[in-house]
Amino acid sequence: MREPDMQKLDALVGRLVGDVGAAMSGALVVLGDKVGLFKAMADGTPMSVEQLAAKTGIKERYVREWLSAQAAADYIVYDEKTDRFSLTAEQAIVFAEENSPAFFVGAFEMVQSMWMDEPKVTEAFRTGKGLGWHEHSTCLFRGTERFFRPGYNSHLVNEWIPALAGMDEKLKAGANVADVGCGHGASTILMAQAYPASHFTGFDYHGPSIERAKAAAKEAGVADRVTFEQGKAAEFPGRDYDMVAMFDCLHDMGDPVGAGRHVKETLAPNGTWLIVEPFAHDHLKDNLNPVGRVYYGASTMICTPASLSQEVGLGLGAQAGERKLRKVALDAGFTHFRRATETPFNMVFEVRA
């Protein structure tokens, strides 16, 4: 065994203690969300263990331990003088307010699926085969929708669509839009709410997600202008779409170039292919940061196995970067590729023939 530098070893172990604590806290966040503990504290009123237990109907001893763990994680505030717990406004936005721009519980549900499906991914590593999206645990589908929805709520209508040349005006006047890889339909429904004169069709190959999207459209009151159908990215029906959108899903596809060719065939003259992808630089060294850590982790356990499970199996991964994405679009026959805008978590591209 090589002789370690003890200071560096101590520093590494210290970081690992923090990482283990974060992993454990993630499970407690999911638990607290499921049983309503965060939402019961959303208004910020300091509560005793007994009060929170009575409000949620959960056994007091469990509530005390959960609150203590969350306070140790600095996810909840503890007041020693009153022996009460509360959520700050910021903590409530992150943990209790589902439609806030910073709601984060969905991310922990995605992590939950990664732990649950680790044996399947391990087998894929050994065999070289992929693992389809549909083969993952159900919490992944729900977590993905809840993780990405806050970003869509904040940016899609207010920034991303207006960044596309002429698209905001087209949608206001009445356009025909396909949302490919729509999942539970969060992006589709949001666009339908913002542009009542347009019609939106969401496509996803995963049947249970389509059924959930249909129910969500009814709940949102937009079922009259939204249609959801099961369909693959390279085969979805329809023609003369003014816009075909793909939100955070192109990198999951086995044959993104083939999907792009199909998009080109289905677009109307002067139509736009909107591609939204996880933010990434073109070189690995530039992605070695907290955001890259999250995306590379998800890509290893979810995105890359999904692509490798399909025909072609290009395996772009969630940190493909603009250069690789541009090549996909050009290889699919498009000539115009422009980064329209970006956030710390997403890149938004305008693609045209």
mmCIF file of C-alpha atoms in Angstrom:
data_model
loop_
_atom_site.group_PDB
_atom_site.id
_atom_site.type_symbol
_atom_site.label_atom_id
_atom_site.label_comp_id
_atom_site.label_asym_id
_atom_site.label_seq_id
_atom_site.Cartn_x
_atom_site.Cartn_y
_atom_site.Cartn_z
ATOM 1 C CA MET A 1 0.000 0.000 0.000
ATOM 2 C CA ARG A 2 1.299 3.440 -0.916
ATOM 3 C CA GLU A 3 1.967 5.813 1.959
ATOM 4 C CA PRO A 4 -0.800 8.457 2.037
ATOM 5 C CA ASP A 5 -0.499 12.144 2.827
ATOM 6 C CA MET A 6 -2.385 12.226 6.141
ATOM 7 C CA GLN A 7 -3.617 15.785 5.711
ATOM 8 C CA LYS A 8 -5.059 14.971 2.304
ATOM 9 C CA LEU A 9 -6.543 11.762 3.696
ATOM 10 C CA ASP A 10 -8.207 13.633 6.557
ATOM 11 C CA ALA A 11 -9.596 16.188 4.116
ATOM 12 C CA LEU A 12 -10.987 13.457 1.862
ATOM 13 C CA VAL A 13 -12.597 11.609 4.766
ATOM 14 C CA GLY A 14 -14.113 14.890 5.929
ATOM 15 C CA ARG A 15 -15.693 15.413 2.516
ATOM 16 C CA LEU A 16 -16.964 11.845 2.500
ATOM 17 C CA VAL A 17 -18.643 12.332 5.883
ATOM 18 C CA GLY A 18 -20.493 15.253 4.317
ATOM 19 C CA ASP A 19 -21.408 13.204 1.257
ATOM 20 C CA VAL A 20 -22.722 10.302 3.339
ATOM 21 C CA GLY A 21 -24.760 12.738 5.402
ATOM 22 C CA ALA A 22 -26.182 14.252 2.224
ATOM 23 C CA ALA A 23 -27.121 10.814 0.896
ATOM 24 C CA MET A 24 -28.917 9.961 4.121
ATOM 25 C CA SER A 25 -30.625 13.347 4.226
ATOM 26 C CA GLY A 26 -31.925 12.734 0.706
ATOM 27 C CA ALA A 27 -33.848 9.677 1.857
ATOM 28 C CA LEU A 28 -35.305 11.698 4.714
ATOM 29 C CA VAL A 29 -36.357 14.465 2.311
ATOM 30 C CA VAL A 30 -38.291 11.963 0.199
ATOM 31 C CA LEU A 31 -39.874 10.508 3.335
ATOM 32 C CA GLY A 32 -40.838 13.923 4.680
ATOM 33 C CA ASP A 33 -42.384 14.875 1.357
ATOM 34 C CA LYS A 34 -44.421 11.674 1.158
ATOM 35 C CA VAL A 35 -45.929 11.971 4.635
ATOM 36 C CA GLY A 36 -46.526 15.722 4.442
ATOM 37 C CA LEU A 37 -44.082 16.950 7.067
ATOM 38 C CA PHE A 38 -42.591 19.730 4.961
ATOM 39 C CA LYS A 39 -45.962 20.987 3.752
ATOM 40 C CA ALA A 40 -47.248 21.019 7.341
ATOM 41 C CA MET A 41 -44.419 23.440 8.177
ATOM 42 C CA ALA A 42 -44.669 25.529 5.007
ATOM 43 C CA ASP A 43 -46.039 28.703 6.626
ATOM 44 C CA GLY A 44 -42.947 29.081 8.800
ATOM 45 C CA THR A 45 -44.704 28.906 12.143
ATOM 46 C CA PRO A 46 -42.354 27.401 14.774
ATOM 47 C CA MET A 47 -43.748 24.072 15.927
ATOM 48 C CA SER A 48 -42.971 21.653 18.707
ATOM 49 C CA VAL A 49 -42.538 17.969 18.011
ATOM 50 C CA GLU A 50 -45.915 17.355 19.625
ATOM 51 C CA GLN A 51 -47.649 19.978 17.474
ATOM 52 C CA LEU A 52 -46.217 18.654 14.217
ATOM 53 C CA ALA A 53 -47.057 15.088 15.185
ATOM 54 C CA ALA A 54 -50.646 16.085 15.933
ATOM 55 C CA LYS A 55 -50.951 18.057 12.693
ATOM 56 C CA THR A 56 -49.662 15.250 10.498
ATOM 57 C CA GLY A 57 -50.961 12.249 12.430
ATOM 58 C CA ILE A 58 -47.483 10.729 12.647
ATOM 59 C CA LYS A 59 -46.134 9.096 15.774
ATOM 60 C CA GLU A 60 -44.299 11.668 17.866
ATOM 61 C CA ARG A 61 -41.123 9.631 18.305
ATOM 62 C CA TYR A 62 -40.631 9.381 14.543
ATOM 63 C CA VAL A 63 -41.275 13.103 14.105
ATOM 64 C CA ARG A 64 -38.660 14.000 16.709
ATOM 65 C CA GLU A 65 -35.956 11.935 15.052
ATOM 66 C CA TRP A 66 -36.810 13.204 11.578
ATOM 67 C CA LEU A 67 -36.776 16.828 12.721
ATOM 68 C CA SER A 68 -33.461 16.340 14.491
ATOM 69 C CA ALA A 69 -31.882 14.859 11.363
ATOM 70 C CA GLN A 70 -33.216 17.660 9.166
ATOM 71 C CA ALA A 71 -31.997 20.295 11.603
ATOM 72 C CA ALA A 72 -28.535 18.677 11.593
ATOM 73 C CA ALA A 73 -28.589 18.906 7.799
ATOM 74 C CA ASP A 74 -29.570 22.600 8.051
ATOM 75 C CA TYR A 75 -32.722 21.841 6.087
ATOM 76 C CA ILE A 76 -34.876 22.908 9.045
ATOM 77 C CA VAL A 77 -34.274 25.553 11.742
ATOM 78 C CA TYR A 78 -34.140 24.530 15.402
ATOM 79 C CA ASP A 79 -34.664 27.069 18.218
ATOM 80 C CA GLU A 80 -33.053 25.712 21.367
ATOM 81 C CA LYS A 81 -34.786 28.244 23.637
ATOM 82 C CA THR A 82 -38.298 27.204 22.641
ATOM 83 C CA ASP A 83 -37.506 23.646 21.510
ATOM 84 C CA ARG A 84 -39.363 24.352 18.296
ATOM 85 C CA PHE A 85 -38.654 23.742 14.621
ATOM 86 C CA SER A 86 -39.516 25.841 11.590
ATOM 87 C CA LEU A 87 -38.845 26.362 7.897
ATOM 88 C CA THR A 88 -37.352 29.597 6.621
ATOM 89 C CA ALA A 89 -38.948 31.110 3.524
ATOM 90 C CA GLU A 90 -36.076 29.729 1.474
ATOM 91 C CA GLN A 91 -36.373 26.234 2.942
ATOM 92 C CA ALA A 92 -40.121 26.247 2.312
ATOM 93 C CA ILE A 93 -39.613 27.195 -1.345
ATOM 94 C CA VAL A 94 -37.172 24.313 -1.792
ATOM 95 C CA PHE A 95 -38.951 21.580 0.195
ATOM 96 C CA ALA A 96 -42.633 22.459 0.579
ATOM 97 C CA GLU A 97 -43.858 24.582 -2.334
ATOM 98 C CA GLU A 98 -44.397 22.264 -5.298
ATOM 99 C CA ASN A 99 -44.762 24.996 -7.910
ATOM 100 C CA SER A 100 -41.918 27.211 -6.752
ATOM 101 C CA PRO A 101 -39.013 27.936 -9.139
ATOM 102 C CA ALA A 102 -36.597 26.188 -6.754
ATOM 103 C CA PHE A 103 -38.547 23.110 -5.619
ATOM 104 C CA PHE A 104 -35.950 20.382 -5.198
ATOM 105 C CA VAL A 105 -37.620 17.270 -3.830
ATOM 106 C CA GLY A 106 -37.859 15.694 -7.279
ATOM 107 C CA ALA A 107 -34.075 15.580 -7.480
ATOM 108 C CA PHE A 108 -33.966 13.362 -4.405
ATOM 109 C CA GLU A 109 -36.592 11.068 -5.914
ATOM 110 C CA MET A 110 -34.355 10.660 -8.941
ATOM 111 C CA VAL A 111 -31.481 9.779 -6.618
ATOM 112 C CA GLN A 112 -33.756 7.270 -4.893
ATOM 113 C CA SER A 113 -34.293 5.503 -8.213
ATOM 114 C CA MET A 114 -30.542 5.372 -8.781
ATOM 115 C CA TRP A 115 -30.051 3.471 -5.520
ATOM 116 C CA MET A 116 -33.006 1.184 -6.208
ATOM 117 C CA ASP A 117 -31.864 0.382 -9.746
ATOM 118 C CA GLU A 118 -28.141 0.087 -9.014
ATOM 119 C CA PRO A 119 -28.173 -3.742 -9.381
ATOM 120 C CA LYS A 120 -29.661 -3.403 -12.878
ATOM 121 C CA VAL A 121 -27.074 -0.812 -13.903
ATOM 122 C CA THR A 122 -24.291 -2.938 -12.436
ATOM 123 C CA GLU A 123 -25.424 -5.796 -14.639
ATOM 124 C CA ALA A 124 -25.460 -3.459 -17.643
ATOM 125 C CA PHE A 125 -21.862 -2.480 -16.864
ATOM 126 C CA ARG A 126 -20.863 -6.139 -16.838
ATOM 127 C CA THR A 127 -22.692 -7.121 -20.003
ATOM 128 C CA GLY A 128 -22.285 -3.907 -21.969
ATOM 129 C CA LYS A 129 -26.005 -3.859 -22.612
ATOM 130 C CA GLY A 130 -28.206 -0.898 -21.815
ATOM 131 C CA LEU A 131 -31.074 -0.327 -19.418
ATOM 132 C CA GLY A 132 -34.222 1.171 -20.898
ATOM 133 C CA TRP A 133 -35.989 4.120 -19.324
ATOM 134 C CA HIS A 134 -39.054 1.924 -18.836
ATOM 135 C CA GLU A 135 -36.986 -0.593 -16.855
ATOM 136 C CA HIS A 136 -36.308 1.844 -14.026
ATOM 137 C CA SER A 137 -38.260 2.212 -10.788
ATOM 138 C CA THR A 138 -41.407 4.336 -10.888
ATOM 139 C CA CYS A 139 -39.937 7.009 -8.635
ATOM 140 C CA LEU A 140 -37.627 8.015 -11.504
ATOM 141 C CA PHE A 141 -40.540 9.059 -13.714
ATOM 142 C CA ARG A 142 -42.199 11.100 -10.971
ATOM 143 C CA GLY A 143 -38.891 12.534 -9.761
ATOM 144 C CA THR A 144 -37.807 13.600 -13.242
ATOM 145 C CA GLU A 145 -41.026 15.529 -13.804
ATOM 146 C CA ARG A 146 -40.811 17.202 -10.399
ATOM 147 C CA PHE A 147 -37.105 17.997 -10.868
ATOM 148 C CA PHE A 148 -37.387 19.660 -14.282
ATOM 149 C CA ARG A 149 -40.808 21.333 -13.843
ATOM 150 C CA PRO A 150 -39.545 24.235 -11.663
ATOM 151 C CA GLY A 151 -37.023 25.190 -14.349
ATOM 152 C CA TYR A 152 -39.690 25.025 -17.036
ATOM 153 C CA ASN A 153 -42.012 27.131 -14.877
ATOM 154 C CA SER A 154 -39.310 29.763 -14.503
ATOM 155 C CA HIS A 155 -37.847 29.906 -17.991
ATOM 156 C CA LEU A 156 -39.798 28.133 -20.737
ATOM 157 C CA VAL A 157 -42.477 30.719 -21.499
ATOM 158 C CA ASN A 158 -40.711 33.793 -20.139
ATOM 159 C CA GLU A 159 -37.259 33.272 -21.688
ATOM 160 C CA TRP A 160 -36.736 30.196 -23.844
ATOM 161 C CA ILE A 161 -39.560 30.539 -26.361
ATOM 162 C CA PRO A 162 -39.100 34.324 -26.754
ATOM 163 C CA ALA A 163 -35.417 33.609 -27.537
ATOM 164 C CA LEU A 164 -36.493 31.696 -30.672
ATOM 165 C CA ALA A 165 -36.920 33.947 -33.698
ATOM 166 C CA GLY A 166 -40.621 34.643 -34.255
ATOM 167 C CA MET A 167 -41.857 31.684 -32.212
ATOM 168 C CA ASP A 168 -43.605 33.607 -29.443
ATOM 169 C CA GLU A 169 -45.671 35.457 -32.041
ATOM 170 C CA LYS A 170 -46.521 32.232 -33.903
ATOM 171 C CA LEU A 171 -47.702 30.535 -30.722
ATOM 172 C CA LYS A 172 -49.827 33.496 -29.710
ATOM 173 C CA ALA A 173 -51.459 33.537 -33.151
ATOM 174 C CA GLY A 174 -52.032 29.765 -33.182
ATOM 175 C CA ALA A 175 -49.435 27.137 -33.993
ATOM 176 C CA ASN A 176 -49.107 23.370 -34.154
ATOM 177 C CA VAL A 177 -46.489 21.984 -31.748
ATOM 178 C CA ALA A 178 -45.090 18.527 -30.978
ATOM 179 C CA ASP A 179 -43.416 17.946 -27.606
ATOM 180 C CA VAL A 180 -41.343 14.793 -28.101
ATOM 181 C CA GLY A 181 -40.210 12.862 -25.029
ATOM 182 C CA CYS A 182 -42.831 14.702 -22.995
ATOM 183 C CA GLY A 183 -42.828 12.356 -19.999
ATOM 184 C CA HIS A 184 -45.598 13.393 -17.599
ATOM 185 C CA GLY A 185 -46.394 16.400 -19.778
ATOM 186 C CA ALA A 186 -45.164 19.270 -17.592
ATOM 187 C CA SER A 187 -43.632 21.212 -20.497
ATOM 188 C CA THR A 188 -46.553 20.485 -22.833
ATOM 189 C CA ILE A 189 -49.146 21.649 -20.327
ATOM 190 C CA LEU A 190 -47.191 24.765 -19.435
ATOM 191 C CA MET A 191 -47.014 25.823 -23.090
ATOM 192 C CA ALA A 192 -50.713 25.097 -23.553
ATOM 193 C CA GLN A 193 -51.564 27.300 -20.593
ATOM 194 C CA ALA A 194 -49.487 30.157 -21.975
ATOM 195 C CA TYR A 195 -50.649 29.885 -25.599
ATOM 196 C CA PRO A 196 -54.372 29.012 -25.712
ATOM 197 C CA ALA A 197 -54.637 29.599 -29.471
ATOM 198 C CA SER A 198 -52.144 26.834 -30.264
ATOM 199 C CA HIS A 199 -52.445 23.059 -30.179
ATOM 200 C CA PHE A 200 -49.865 20.829 -28.546
ATOM 201 C CA THR A 201 -49.264 17.102 -28.948
ATOM 202 C CA GLY A 202 -47.019 15.335 -26.472
ATOM 203 C CA PHE A 203 -45.295 12.113 -27.525
ATOM 204 C CA ASP A 204 -43.455 9.605 -25.360
ATOM 205 C CA TYR A 205 -42.693 5.929 -25.895
ATOM 206 C CA HIS A 206 -43.417 5.197 -22.210
ATOM 207 C CA GLY A 207 -47.104 4.302 -21.932
ATOM 208 C CA PRO A 208 -47.587 4.932 -18.181
ATOM 209 C CA SER A 209 -46.112 8.423 -18.554
ATOM 210 C CA ILE A 210 -48.573 9.218 -21.340
ATOM 211 C CA GLU A 211 -51.479 8.127 -19.158
ATOM 212 C CA ARG A 212 -50.242 10.358 -16.336
ATOM 213 C CA ALA A 213 -49.825 13.256 -18.779
ATOM 214 C CA LYS A 214 -53.431 12.874 -19.969
ATOM 215 C CA ALA A 215 -54.671 13.045 -16.393
ATOM 216 C CA ALA A 216 -52.482 16.072 -15.682
ATOM 217 C CA ALA A 217 -53.864 17.898 -18.716
ATOM 218 C CA LYS A 218 -57.406 17.383 -17.439
ATOM 219 C CA GLU A 219 -56.398 18.581 -13.988
ATOM 220 C CA ALA A 220 -54.851 21.706 -15.519
ATOM 221 C CA GLY A 221 -57.917 22.420 -17.650
ATOM 222 C CA VAL A 222 -56.097 22.299 -20.998
ATOM 223 C CA ALA A 223 -57.325 18.965 -22.364
ATOM 224 C CA ASP A 224 -59.133 20.841 -25.161
ATOM 225 C CA ARG A 225 -55.858 21.962 -26.728
ATOM 226 C CA VAL A 226 -53.459 19.206 -25.662
ATOM 227 C CA THR A 227 -53.197 15.675 -27.000
ATOM 228 C CA PHE A 228 -50.915 12.965 -25.641
ATOM 229 C CA GLU A 229 -49.964 9.916 -27.689
ATOM 230 C CA GLN A 230 -47.534 7.063 -27.271
ATOM 231 C CA GLY A 231 -44.833 7.285 -29.918
ATOM 232 C CA LYS A 232 -41.090 7.035 -30.491
ATOM 233 C CA ALA A 233 -38.896 10.005 -31.359
ATOM 234 C CA ALA A 234 -38.083 8.684 -34.833
ATOM 235 C CA GLU A 235 -41.650 7.640 -35.621
ATOM 236 C CA PHE A 236 -44.132 10.089 -34.069
ATOM 237 C CA PRO A 237 -46.968 10.961 -36.458
ATOM 238 C CA GLY A 238 -48.020 14.292 -37.905
ATOM 239 C CA ARG A 239 -46.734 16.880 -40.340
ATOM 240 C CA ASP A 240 -46.360 20.637 -40.664
ATOM 241 C CA TYR A 241 -45.455 21.293 -37.062
ATOM 242 C CA ASP A 242 -44.459 24.899 -36.471
ATOM 243 C CA MET A 243 -42.257 23.698 -33.645
ATOM 244 C CA VAL A 244 -40.989 20.340 -32.456
ATOM 245 C CA ALA A 245 -39.615 20.533 -28.919
ATOM 246 C CA MET A 246 -37.376 18.110 -27.060
ATOM 247 C CA PHE A 247 -36.782 18.924 -23.418
ATOM 248 C CA ASP A 248 -33.853 17.190 -21.690
ATOM 249 C CA CYS A 249 -34.308 13.976 -23.661
ATOM 250 C CA LEU A 250 -32.277 14.060 -26.895
ATOM 251 C CA HIS A 251 -29.177 12.712 -25.135
ATOM 252 C CA ASP A 252 -31.207 9.715 -23.872
ATOM 253 C CA MET A 253 -32.000 8.541 -27.391
ATOM 254 C CA GLY A 254 -30.124 5.698 -29.017
ATOM 255 C CA ASP A 255 -30.253 7.344 -32.440
ATOM 256 C CA PRO A 256 -30.577 11.119 -31.954
ATOM 257 C CA VAL A 257 -29.530 11.731 -35.567
ATOM 258 C CA GLY A 258 -32.351 9.496 -36.794
ATOM 259 C CA ALA A 259 -34.757 11.316 -34.507
ATOM 260 C CA GLY A 260 -33.507 14.602 -35.938
ATOM 261 C CA ARG A 261 -34.095 13.430 -39.491
ATOM 262 C CA HIS A 262 -37.674 12.576 -38.566
ATOM 263 C CA VAL A 263 -38.135 15.980 -36.950
ATOM 264 C CA LYS A 264 -36.956 17.623 -40.196
ATOM 265 C CA GLU A 265 -39.546 15.632 -42.150
ATOM 266 C CA THR A 266 -42.377 16.675 -39.838
ATOM 267 C CA LEU A 267 -41.620 20.404 -39.579
ATOM 268 C CA ALA A 268 -43.563 22.982 -41.557
ATOM 269 C CA PRO A 269 -41.602 25.358 -43.819
ATOM 270 C CA ASN A 270 -39.687 27.734 -41.516
ATOM 271 C CA GLY A 271 -40.486 25.445 -38.590
ATOM 272 C CA THR A 272 -38.197 25.272 -35.563
ATOM 273 C CA TRP A 273 -36.711 22.345 -33.676
ATOM 274 C CA LEU A 274 -36.309 23.444 -30.065
ATOM 275 C CA ILE A 275 -33.684 21.436 -28.193
ATOM 276 C CA VAL A 276 -33.231 21.921 -24.449
ATOM 277 C CA GLU A 277 -30.371 19.950 -22.946
ATOM 278 C CA PRO A 278 -28.513 19.839 -19.610
ATOM 279 C CA PHE A 279 -25.876 22.561 -19.418
ATOM 280 C CA ALA A 280 -22.412 21.310 -20.295
ATOM 281 C CA HIS A 281 -19.148 22.568 -21.725
ATOM 282 C CA ASP A 282 -17.439 20.681 -24.527
ATOM 283 C CA HIS A 283 -14.435 19.585 -22.458
ATOM 284 C CA LEU A 284 -14.468 17.360 -19.390
ATOM 285 C CA LYS A 285 -12.211 19.635 -17.349
ATOM 286 C CA ASP A 286 -14.764 22.436 -17.621
ATOM 287 C CA ASN A 287 -17.569 20.219 -16.303
ATOM 288 C CA LEU A 288 -15.788 19.165 -13.123
ATOM 289 C CA ASN A 289 -18.029 21.236 -10.859
ATOM 290 C CA PRO A 290 -21.155 20.690 -8.689
ATOM 291 C CA VAL A 291 -23.581 20.836 -11.634
ATOM 292 C CA GLY A 292 -21.405 18.503 -13.691
ATOM 293 C CA ARG A 293 -21.199 16.136 -10.738
ATOM 294 C CA VAL A 294 -24.998 15.856 -10.656
ATOM 295 C CA TYR A 295 -25.370 15.428 -14.394
ATOM 296 C CA TYR A 296 -22.529 12.940 -14.815
ATOM 297 C CA GLY A 297 -24.003 10.883 -11.977
ATOM 298 C CA ALA A 298 -27.439 10.825 -13.571
ATOM 299 C CA SER A 299 -25.882 10.143 -16.957
ATOM 300 C CA THR A 300 -23.987 7.127 -15.641
ATOM 301 C CA MET A 301 -26.992 5.555 -13.958
ATOM 302 C CA ILE A 302 -29.860 6.633 -16.240
ATOM 303 C CA CYS A 303 -29.108 8.483 -19.476
ATOM 304 C CA THR A 304 -26.226 6.531 -20.989
ATOM 305 C CA PRO A 305 -27.754 3.098 -20.184
ATOM 306 C CA ALA A 306 -31.012 4.296 -21.771
ATOM 307 C CA SER A 307 -29.247 5.222 -25.003
ATOM 308 C CA LEU A 308 -27.211 2.008 -25.079
ATOM 309 C CA SER A 309 -30.405 -0.034 -24.757
ATOM 310 C CA GLN A 310 -31.662 1.240 -28.128
ATOM 311 C CA GLU A 311 -30.706 0.833 -31.775
ATOM 312 C CA VAL A 312 -27.466 2.635 -32.722
ATOM 313 C CA GLY A 313 -26.755 3.355 -29.041
ATOM 314 C CA LEU A 314 -24.826 6.576 -29.641
ATOM 315 C CA GLY A 315 -24.622 7.251 -25.903
ATOM 316 C CA LEU A 316 -24.340 11.030 -25.957
ATOM 317 C CA GLY A 317 -24.772 11.267 -22.197
ATOM 318 C CA ALA A 318 -26.160 14.168 -20.193
ATOM 319 C CA GLN A 319 -22.943 16.178 -20.572
ATOM 320 C CA ALA A 320 -22.657 16.029 -24.342
ATOM 321 C CA GLY A 321 -21.894 19.720 -24.806
ATOM 322 C CA GLU A 322 -22.785 22.044 -27.669
ATOM 323 C CA ARG A 323 -20.254 20.677 -30.165
ATOM 324 C CA LYS A 324 -21.672 17.129 -30.115
ATOM 325 C CA LEU A 325 -25.249 18.392 -30.176
ATOM 326 C CA ARG A 326 -24.473 20.619 -33.153
ATOM 327 C CA LYS A 327 -23.045 17.614 -35.000
ATOM 328 C CA VAL A 328 -26.249 15.657 -34.337
ATOM 329 C CA ALA A 329 -28.346 18.447 -35.841
ATOM 330 C CA LEU A 330 -26.104 18.917 -38.881
ATOM 331 C CA ASP A 331 -25.891 15.163 -39.502
ATOM 332 C CA ALA A 332 -29.694 15.093 -39.413
ATOM 333 C CA GLY A 333 -29.792 17.552 -42.314
ATOM 334 C CA PHE A 334 -30.286 20.888 -40.584
ATOM 335 C CA THR A 335 -28.184 23.910 -41.527
ATOM 336 C CA HIS A 336 -29.067 26.412 -38.794
ATOM 337 C CA PHE A 337 -27.985 25.671 -35.215
ATOM 338 C CA ARG A 338 -27.886 28.454 -32.634
ATOM 339 C CA ARG A 339 -27.624 28.583 -28.860
ATOM 340 C CA ALA A 340 -30.607 30.823 -28.186
ATOM 341 C CA THR A 341 -30.160 31.157 -24.434
ATOM 342 C CA GLU A 342 -29.041 29.255 -21.353
ATOM 343 C CA THR A 343 -29.380 28.881 -17.592
ATOM 344 C CA PRO A 344 -26.922 27.371 -15.106
ATOM 345 C CA PHE A 345 -28.739 24.061 -15.657
ATOM 346 C CA ASN A 346 -29.809 24.104 -19.320
ATOM 347 C CA MET A 347 -28.739 25.039 -22.842
ATOM 348 C CA VAL A 348 -31.454 26.058 -25.320
ATOM 349 C CA PHE A 349 -30.886 25.598 -29.052
ATOM 350 C CA GLU A 350 -32.780 26.864 -32.076
ATOM 351 C CA VAL A 351 -32.467 24.464 -35.016
ATOM 352 C CA ARG A 352 -33.829 25.058 -38.514
ATOM 353 C CA ALA A 353 -33.472 23.609 -41.973
#
